[in-house]
């Protein structure tokens, strides 16, 4: 536990400088990205990375994403390719993570990669995240800032509810805009969708000019977010529900009479931004959660991926 508790920093030059200094000391700082709040630690510092796993209660066989300030920064750690260049040009900064072979001189802790010879790397679009990364001038390993397997945090209050006293600081800059974690694409071999997320599959395939392969469930974990049970509320979740049953609360989509609606107009971008905050709110009721159908097109693919993992049997 942190002796004096978890600090809350403002997203101003003073707070950003303080956050970067804490990272240099090997301490952990939660900060906003456009997707969710991340729990940051120096990706080159094995002790700092070990403390990320400990704070989250995350299994160490589950790799982490290294966040960097620019394409040039990413190229210091991974072997670049024409496909990486095309996707980075189209979607960075933004909610897309690329998994690429490590350079021989990468200097990243093996705990970040879970011992693999690849690294997941991303340039976030959130101005505060980019300011911290620029001030720190190094790779920051940053999974979602929540206890492992639970609902991802889209506000500083969500972070504090799960990690207060376990991390040095939270840099508070309001709610996250995208609300879903980044899409992860593997480029160490054939281009492969490792996790759907904030960039839709068809957009990526359009840029690459080819269809992506898909990660097979139950295979070796090559990227974050591949555990069967993940993003899970404390209460049971039932999917494809037309209406609530018994004591359930209903999470709706579109024109539907429900307890909480992800997007009354059926807008998938709005639904993605609201998903985790809605799950937090319904989880606080202590009642089982029913979720109405959401179309599996565009961002709906990523939304349904998160909901299936939230509803899956809990990993022991």
CSV table of C-alpha atoms in Angstrom, one decimal:
chain,number,residue,atom,x,y,z
A,1,UNK,CA,0.0,0.0,0.0
A,2,UNK,CA,1.1,3.6,-0.7
A,3,UNK,CA,2.1,5.1,2.7
A,4,UNK,CA,0.3,8.5,2.2
A,5,UNK,CA,-2.4,7.2,-0.1
A,6,UNK,CA,-3.0,7.8,-3.8
A,7,UNK,CA,-2.5,11.4,-4.9
A,8,UNK,CA,-5.0,13.1,-7.3
A,9,UNK,CA,-3.2,15.3,-9.8
A,10,UNK,CA,-4.7,17.9,-12.1
A,11,UNK,CA,-4.2,17.7,-15.9
A,12,UNK,CA,-2.2,21.0,-16.0
A,13,UNK,CA,1.5,21.5,-16.6
A,14,UNK,CA,2.3,21.1,-12.9
A,15,UNK,CA,0.3,17.8,-12.6
A,16,UNK,CA,1.8,16.4,-15.8
A,17,UNK,CA,5.3,17.2,-14.7
A,18,UNK,CA,4.7,15.6,-11.4
A,19,UNK,CA,3.2,12.5,-13.0
A,20,UNK,CA,6.3,12.2,-15.3
A,21,UNK,CA,8.6,12.5,-12.3
A,22,UNK,CA,6.7,9.8,-10.4
A,23,UNK,CA,7.1,7.5,-13.4
A,24,UNK,CA,10.9,8.2,-13.5
A,25,UNK,CA,11.0,7.1,-9.8
A,26,UNK,CA,9.5,3.8,-10.8
A,27,UNK,CA,6.1,4.5,-9.3
A,28,UNK,CA,2.7,3.9,-10.9
A,29,UNK,CA,0.4,6.7,-12.2
A,30,UNK,CA,-3.1,6.3,-13.7
A,31,UNK,CA,-3.8,8.7,-16.6
A,32,UNK,CA,-6.5,9.2,-19.1
A,33,UNK,CA,-6.3,8.0,-22.7
A,34,UNK,CA,-9.1,8.4,-25.3
A,35,UNK,CA,-10.0,4.8,-24.7
A,36,UNK,CA,-9.9,4.2,-20.9
A,37,UNK,CA,-7.8,5.2,-18.0
A,38,UNK,CA,-4.4,3.4,-18.1
A,39,UNK,CA,-2.2,2.4,-15.2
A,40,UNK,CA,1.2,3.6,-16.2
A,41,UNK,CA,4.7,2.4,-15.2
A,42,UNK,CA,8.1,2.7,-16.9
A,43,UNK,CA,8.2,-0.2,-19.4
A,44,UNK,CA,12.0,-0.5,-19.0
A,45,UNK,CA,11.8,-0.9,-15.2
A,46,UNK,CA,11.1,-4.5,-14.3
A,47,UNK,CA,10.2,-3.6,-10.7
A,48,UNK,CA,7.7,-0.9,-11.9
A,49,UNK,CA,6.1,-3.4,-14.3
A,50,UNK,CA,5.9,-6.1,-11.6
A,51,UNK,CA,4.1,-3.5,-9.4
A,52,UNK,CA,1.5,-3.0,-12.2
A,53,UNK,CA,0.7,-6.7,-12.2
A,54,UNK,CA,0.6,-6.7,-8.4
A,55,UNK,CA,-1.6,-3.6,-8.1
A,56,UNK,CA,-4.1,-5.0,-10.6
A,57,UNK,CA,-3.8,-8.7,-9.5
A,58,UNK,CA,-3.1,-9.4,-13.2
A,59,UNK,CA,-1.6,-12.7,-14.3
A,60,UNK,CA,1.9,-12.2,-15.5
A,61,UNK,CA,1.3,-14.3,-18.6
A,62,UNK,CA,-1.0,-11.5,-19.9
A,63,UNK,CA,1.1,-9.0,-22.0
A,64,UNK,CA,0.9,-5.3,-21.6
A,65,UNK,CA,0.8,-2.4,-24.1
A,66,UNK,CA,3.7,0.0,-24.3
A,67,UNK,CA,2.4,3.6,-24.9
A,68,UNK,CA,4.8,6.0,-26.7
A,69,UNK,CA,4.6,9.6,-27.8
A,70,UNK,CA,5.2,9.1,-31.5
A,71,UNK,CA,5.9,6.8,-34.4
A,72,UNK,CA,9.6,7.5,-34.1
A,73,UNK,CA,9.5,6.5,-30.4
A,74,UNK,CA,7.8,3.2,-31.4
A,75,UNK,CA,10.5,2.5,-33.9
A,76,UNK,CA,13.1,2.5,-31.1
A,77,UNK,CA,11.6,-0.7,-29.7
A,78,UNK,CA,10.0,-2.7,-32.6
A,79,UNK,CA,10.9,-3.8,-36.1
A,80,UNK,CA,8.9,-1.5,-38.4
A,81,UNK,CA,7.2,-2.7,-41.6
A,82,UNK,CA,5.3,-1.2,-44.5
A,83,UNK,CA,2.1,-2.5,-43.0
A,84,UNK,CA,2.9,-0.9,-39.7
A,85,UNK,CA,3.6,2.4,-41.5
A,86,UNK,CA,0.3,2.3,-43.3
A,87,UNK,CA,-1.7,1.6,-40.2
A,88,UNK,CA,0.2,4.2,-38.1
A,89,UNK,CA,-0.3,6.8,-40.8
A,90,UNK,CA,-4.0,6.1,-40.9
A,91,UNK,CA,-4.8,5.7,-37.2
A,92,UNK,CA,-2.1,7.1,-35.0
A,93,UNK,CA,-2.4,8.8,-32.7
A,94,UNK,CA,-5.5,6.8,-31.9
A,95,UNK,CA,-7.1,3.7,-30.5
A,96,UNK,CA,-5.1,1.1,-32.4
A,97,UNK,CA,-2.3,-1.1,-31.0
A,98,UNK,CA,0.2,-2.8,-33.2
A,99,UNK,CA,2.1,-6.0,-32.1
A,100,UNK,CA,5.5,-6.2,-33.8
A,101,UNK,CA,8.7,-8.1,-33.4
A,102,UNK,CA,11.1,-6.6,-30.8
A,103,UNK,CA,14.3,-4.9,-31.9
A,104,UNK,CA,17.4,-6.6,-30.5
A,105,UNK,CA,18.3,-3.4,-28.5
A,106,UNK,CA,14.8,-2.7,-27.2
A,107,UNK,CA,15.5,-2.4,-23.5
A,108,UNK,CA,11.9,-3.2,-22.5
A,109,UNK,CA,11.3,-5.4,-19.5
A,110,UNK,CA,10.4,-9.0,-20.4
A,111,UNK,CA,7.4,-8.6,-18.0
A,112,UNK,CA,5.8,-6.2,-20.5
A,113,UNK,CA,5.9,-8.8,-23.2
A,114,UNK,CA,5.2,-11.8,-21.0
A,115,UNK,CA,8.4,-13.3,-22.3
A,116,UNK,CA,7.3,-13.1,-26.0
A,117,UNK,CA,9.5,-11.8,-28.8
A,118,UNK,CA,6.9,-9.2,-29.7
A,119,UNK,CA,5.7,-5.9,-28.2
A,120,UNK,CA,2.3,-4.3,-28.3
A,121,UNK,CA,2.8,-0.6,-28.9
A,122,UNK,CA,0.4,2.4,-29.3
A,123,UNK,CA,0.5,6.2,-29.7
A,124,UNK,CA,-2.6,7.5,-27.8
A,125,UNK,CA,-4.6,10.5,-29.1
A,126,UNK,CA,-5.6,12.0,-25.7
A,127,UNK,CA,-3.7,15.3,-25.3
A,128,UNK,CA,-3.0,14.6,-21.6
A,129,UNK,CA,-1.6,11.1,-22.3
A,130,UNK,CA,0.6,12.5,-25.0
A,131,UNK,CA,1.8,15.3,-22.8
A,132,UNK,CA,2.8,12.8,-20.1
A,133,UNK,CA,4.6,10.5,-22.6
A,134,UNK,CA,6.5,13.5,-24.1
A,135,UNK,CA,7.5,14.7,-20.6
A,136,UNK,CA,8.6,11.2,-19.5
A,137,UNK,CA,10.3,10.6,-22.8
A,138,UNK,CA,10.1,6.8,-22.6
A,139,UNK,CA,7.8,3.8,-23.1
A,140,UNK,CA,5.0,3.5,-20.5
A,141,UNK,CA,3.4,0.1,-19.9
A,142,UNK,CA,-0.3,0.9,-19.2
A,143,UNK,CA,-3.0,-1.7,-19.0
A,144,UNK,CA,-6.5,-0.4,-17.9
A,145,UNK,CA,-6.4,1.1,-14.4
A,146,UNK,CA,-8.6,-1.4,-12.6
A,147,UNK,CA,-8.4,-4.7,-10.8
A,148,UNK,CA,-7.8,-7.4,-13.3
A,149,UNK,CA,-10.9,-8.8,-15.0
A,150,UNK,CA,-13.2,-6.1,-13.7
A,151,UNK,CA,-14.9,-3.3,-15.5
A,152,UNK,CA,-12.5,-0.9,-17.2
A,153,UNK,CA,-12.3,2.6,-15.9
A,154,UNK,CA,-13.5,5.6,-17.9
A,155,UNK,CA,-13.3,8.2,-15.1
A,156,UNK,CA,-10.8,9.0,-12.3
A,157,UNK,CA,-13.5,7.9,-9.8
A,158,UNK,CA,-13.6,4.5,-11.3
A,159,UNK,CA,-9.8,4.2,-10.9
A,160,UNK,CA,-9.9,5.3,-7.3
A,161,UNK,CA,-12.7,2.8,-6.5
A,162,UNK,CA,-10.5,0.0,-7.6
A,163,UNK,CA,-6.9,1.0,-6.9
A,164,UNK,CA,-6.9,3.6,-4.2
A,165,UNK,CA,-3.9,3.2,-2.0
A,166,UNK,CA,-2.2,0.7,-4.4
A,167,UNK,CA,-0.8,3.3,-6.8
A,168,UNK,CA,1.1,6.6,-6.4
A,169,UNK,CA,-1.3,9.0,-8.3
A,170,UNK,CA,-4.3,9.5,-10.5
A,171,UNK,CA,-4.1,12.2,-13.1
A,172,UNK,CA,-7.7,13.4,-13.4
A,173,UNK,CA,-8.8,14.8,-16.8
A,174,UNK,CA,-12.5,13.9,-16.9
A,175,UNK,CA,-14.2,11.0,-18.7
A,176,UNK,CA,-12.6,9.2,-21.6
A,177,UNK,CA,-14.1,9.8,-25.1
A,178,UNK,CA,-13.9,6.5,-26.9
A,179,UNK,CA,-14.7,4.3,-23.9
A,180,UNK,CA,-13.5,1.0,-25.4
A,181,UNK,CA,-9.9,-0.2,-25.3
A,182,UNK,CA,-7.8,-0.1,-28.5
A,183,UNK,CA,-8.1,-2.5,-31.4
A,184,UNK,CA,-5.0,-4.8,-31.4
A,185,UNK,CA,-3.5,-6.0,-34.7
A,186,UNK,CA,-0.7,-8.5,-34.8
A,187,UNK,CA,1.9,-7.8,-37.5
A,188,UNK,CA,4.6,-10.3,-36.6
A,189,UNK,CA,3.3,-12.7,-39.3
A,190,UNK,CA,0.1,-12.6,-41.3
A,191,UNK,CA,-2.0,-9.5,-40.2
A,192,UNK,CA,-4.2,-10.8,-37.4
A,193,UNK,CA,-7.0,-9.2,-35.4
A,194,UNK,CA,-6.0,-10.0,-31.8
A,195,UNK,CA,-8.6,-7.8,-30.1
A,196,UNK,CA,-11.5,-5.7,-31.5
A,197,UNK,CA,-11.7,-2.2,-30.2
A,198,UNK,CA,-11.9,1.5,-30.9
A,199,UNK,CA,-11.0,1.2,-34.6
A,200,UNK,CA,-13.4,-0.9,-36.6
A,201,UNK,CA,-12.2,-4.0,-38.5
A,202,UNK,CA,-13.4,-2.9,-41.9
A,203,UNK,CA,-11.4,0.4,-41.6
A,204,UNK,CA,-8.2,-1.6,-40.9
A,205,UNK,CA,-8.8,-4.0,-43.7
A,206,UNK,CA,-9.4,-1.1,-46.1
A,207,UNK,CA,-6.0,0.4,-45.3
A,208,UNK,CA,-4.2,-2.9,-45.6
A,209,UNK,CA,-6.0,-4.0,-48.7
A,210,UNK,CA,-6.5,-7.5,-47.2
A,211,UNK,CA,-8.7,-9.4,-44.7
A,212,UNK,CA,-7.3,-9.9,-41.3
A,213,UNK,CA,-6.8,-13.4,-39.7
A,214,UNK,CA,-8.5,-13.8,-36.3
A,215,UNK,CA,-7.0,-14.9,-33.0
A,216,UNK,CA,-8.4,-18.3,-32.0
A,217,UNK,CA,-10.0,-18.4,-28.5
A,218,UNK,CA,-8.1,-20.6,-26.1
A,219,UNK,CA,-4.8,-20.1,-27.9
A,220,UNK,CA,-1.6,-18.5,-26.5
A,221,UNK,CA,-2.2,-15.0,-25.1
A,222,UNK,CA,-0.4,-12.7,-27.5
A,223,UNK,CA,-2.1,-9.4,-26.5
A,224,UNK,CA,-4.2,-7.9,-23.7
A,225,UNK,CA,-7.9,-8.6,-23.5
A,226,UNK,CA,-7.9,-12.2,-24.7
A,227,UNK,CA,-8.9,-13.9,-21.4
A,228,UNK,CA,-12.3,-15.5,-21.7
A,229,UNK,CA,-13.6,-13.7,-18.6
A,230,UNK,CA,-12.7,-10.1,-18.6
A,231,UNK,CA,-14.3,-6.6,-18.1
A,232,UNK,CA,-16.7,-8.4,-15.6
A,233,UNK,CA,-19.1,-6.8,-13.1
A,234,UNK,CA,-19.6,-8.5,-9.8
A,235,UNK,CA,-23.2,-9.5,-10.8
A,236,UNK,CA,-24.1,-12.0,-13.5
A,237,UNK,CA,-24.6,-10.6,-17.0
A,238,UNK,CA,-27.2,-12.1,-19.4
A,239,UNK,CA,-26.9,-11.1,-23.1
A,240,UNK,CA,-29.4,-10.8,-26.0
A,241,UNK,CA,-32.2,-10.0,-23.5
A,242,UNK,CA,-35.5,-8.6,-24.9
A,243,UNK,CA,-36.5,-7.6,-21.4
A,244,UNK,CA,-35.4,-7.9,-17.7
A,245,UNK,CA,-36.4,-10.9,-15.8
A,246,UNK,CA,-36.8,-11.2,-12.0
A,247,UNK,CA,-34.6,-8.7,-10.2
A,248,UNK,CA,-32.5,-7.9,-13.3
A,249,UNK,CA,-31.7,-4.4,-14.5
A,250,UNK,CA,-31.8,-3.9,-18.2
A,251,UNK,CA,-29.0,-2.2,-20.2
A,252,UNK,CA,-30.6,-1.2,-23.5
A,253,UNK,CA,-29.6,0.0,-27.0
A,254,UNK,CA,-31.9,2.0,-29.3
A,255,UNK,CA,-35.6,2.7,-28.8
A,256,UNK,CA,-36.2,0.5,-25.8
A,257,UNK,CA,-37.8,0.9,-22.4
A,258,UNK,CA,-34.9,0.0,-20.1
A,259,UNK,CA,-33.1,1.0,-16.8
A,260,UNK,CA,-30.1,2.5,-18.7
A,261,UNK,CA,-29.6,3.0,-22.4
A,262,UNK,CA,-26.2,3.0,-24.1
A,263,UNK,CA,-27.6,5.0,-27.0
A,264,UNK,CA,-31.3,5.7,-27.4
A,265,UNK,CA,-30.7,6.7,-31.1
A,266,UNK,CA,-28.8,3.4,-31.8
A,267,UNK,CA,-25.5,5.2,-32.3
A,268,UNK,CA,-22.7,2.6,-31.9
A,269,UNK,CA,-20.0,5.3,-31.3
A,270,UNK,CA,-22.1,6.7,-28.4
A,271,UNK,CA,-22.8,3.2,-27.1
A,272,UNK,CA,-19.0,2.4,-27.1
A,273,UNK,CA,-18.2,5.6,-25.1
A,274,UNK,CA,-20.9,4.8,-22.6
A,275,UNK,CA,-20.4,1.0,-22.2
A,276,UNK,CA,-18.0,0.8,-19.2
A,277,UNK,CA,-19.6,3.7,-17.3
A,278,UNK,CA,-23.0,2.1,-17.7
A,279,UNK,CA,-21.7,-1.3,-16.4
A,280,UNK,CA,-20.2,0.5,-13.4
A,281,UNK,CA,-23.5,2.2,-12.6
A,282,UNK,CA,-25.5,-1.0,-13.0
A,283,UNK,CA,-23.0,-3.0,-11.0
A,284,UNK,CA,-23.4,-0.6,-8.1
A,285,UNK,CA,-27.1,-1.7,-7.9
A,286,UNK,CA,-26.0,-5.2,-6.8
A,287,UNK,CA,-28.6,-6.7,-9.2
A,288,UNK,CA,-28.1,-9.0,-12.1
A,289,UNK,CA,-27.6,-7.3,-15.5
A,290,UNK,CA,-29.5,-8.1,-18.7
A,291,UNK,CA,-28.2,-6.5,-21.9
A,292,UNK,CA,-30.4,-6.0,-25.0
A,293,UNK,CA,-29.0,-7.1,-28.5
A,294,UNK,CA,-26.4,-4.8,-30.1
A,295,UNK,CA,-25.7,-5.1,-33.8
A,296,UNK,CA,-22.3,-6.7,-34.6
A,297,UNK,CA,-21.2,-4.2,-37.2
A,298,UNK,CA,-18.5,-1.5,-36.9
A,299,UNK,CA,-17.8,-0.7,-33.3
A,300,UNK,CA,-20.6,-3.2,-32.4
A,301,UNK,CA,-18.1,-6.0,-32.9
A,302,UNK,CA,-15.9,-4.6,-30.1
A,303,UNK,CA,-18.9,-3.8,-27.8
A,304,UNK,CA,-20.2,-7.4,-28.2
A,305,UNK,CA,-16.7,-8.8,-27.6
A,306,UNK,CA,-16.5,-6.9,-24.2
A,307,UNK,CA,-20.0,-8.0,-23.3
A,308,UNK,CA,-19.3,-11.7,-24.0
A,309,UNK,CA,-16.3,-11.6,-21.8
A,310,UNK,CA,-18.2,-9.7,-19.1
A,311,UNK,CA,-20.9,-12.5,-19.2
A,312,UNK,CA,-18.4,-15.4,-19.4
A,313,UNK,CA,-17.9,-17.8,-16.5
A,314,UNK,CA,-15.3,-16.3,-14.2
A,315,UNK,CA,-11.8,-17.5,-14.4
A,316,UNK,CA,-10.7,-19.3,-11.3
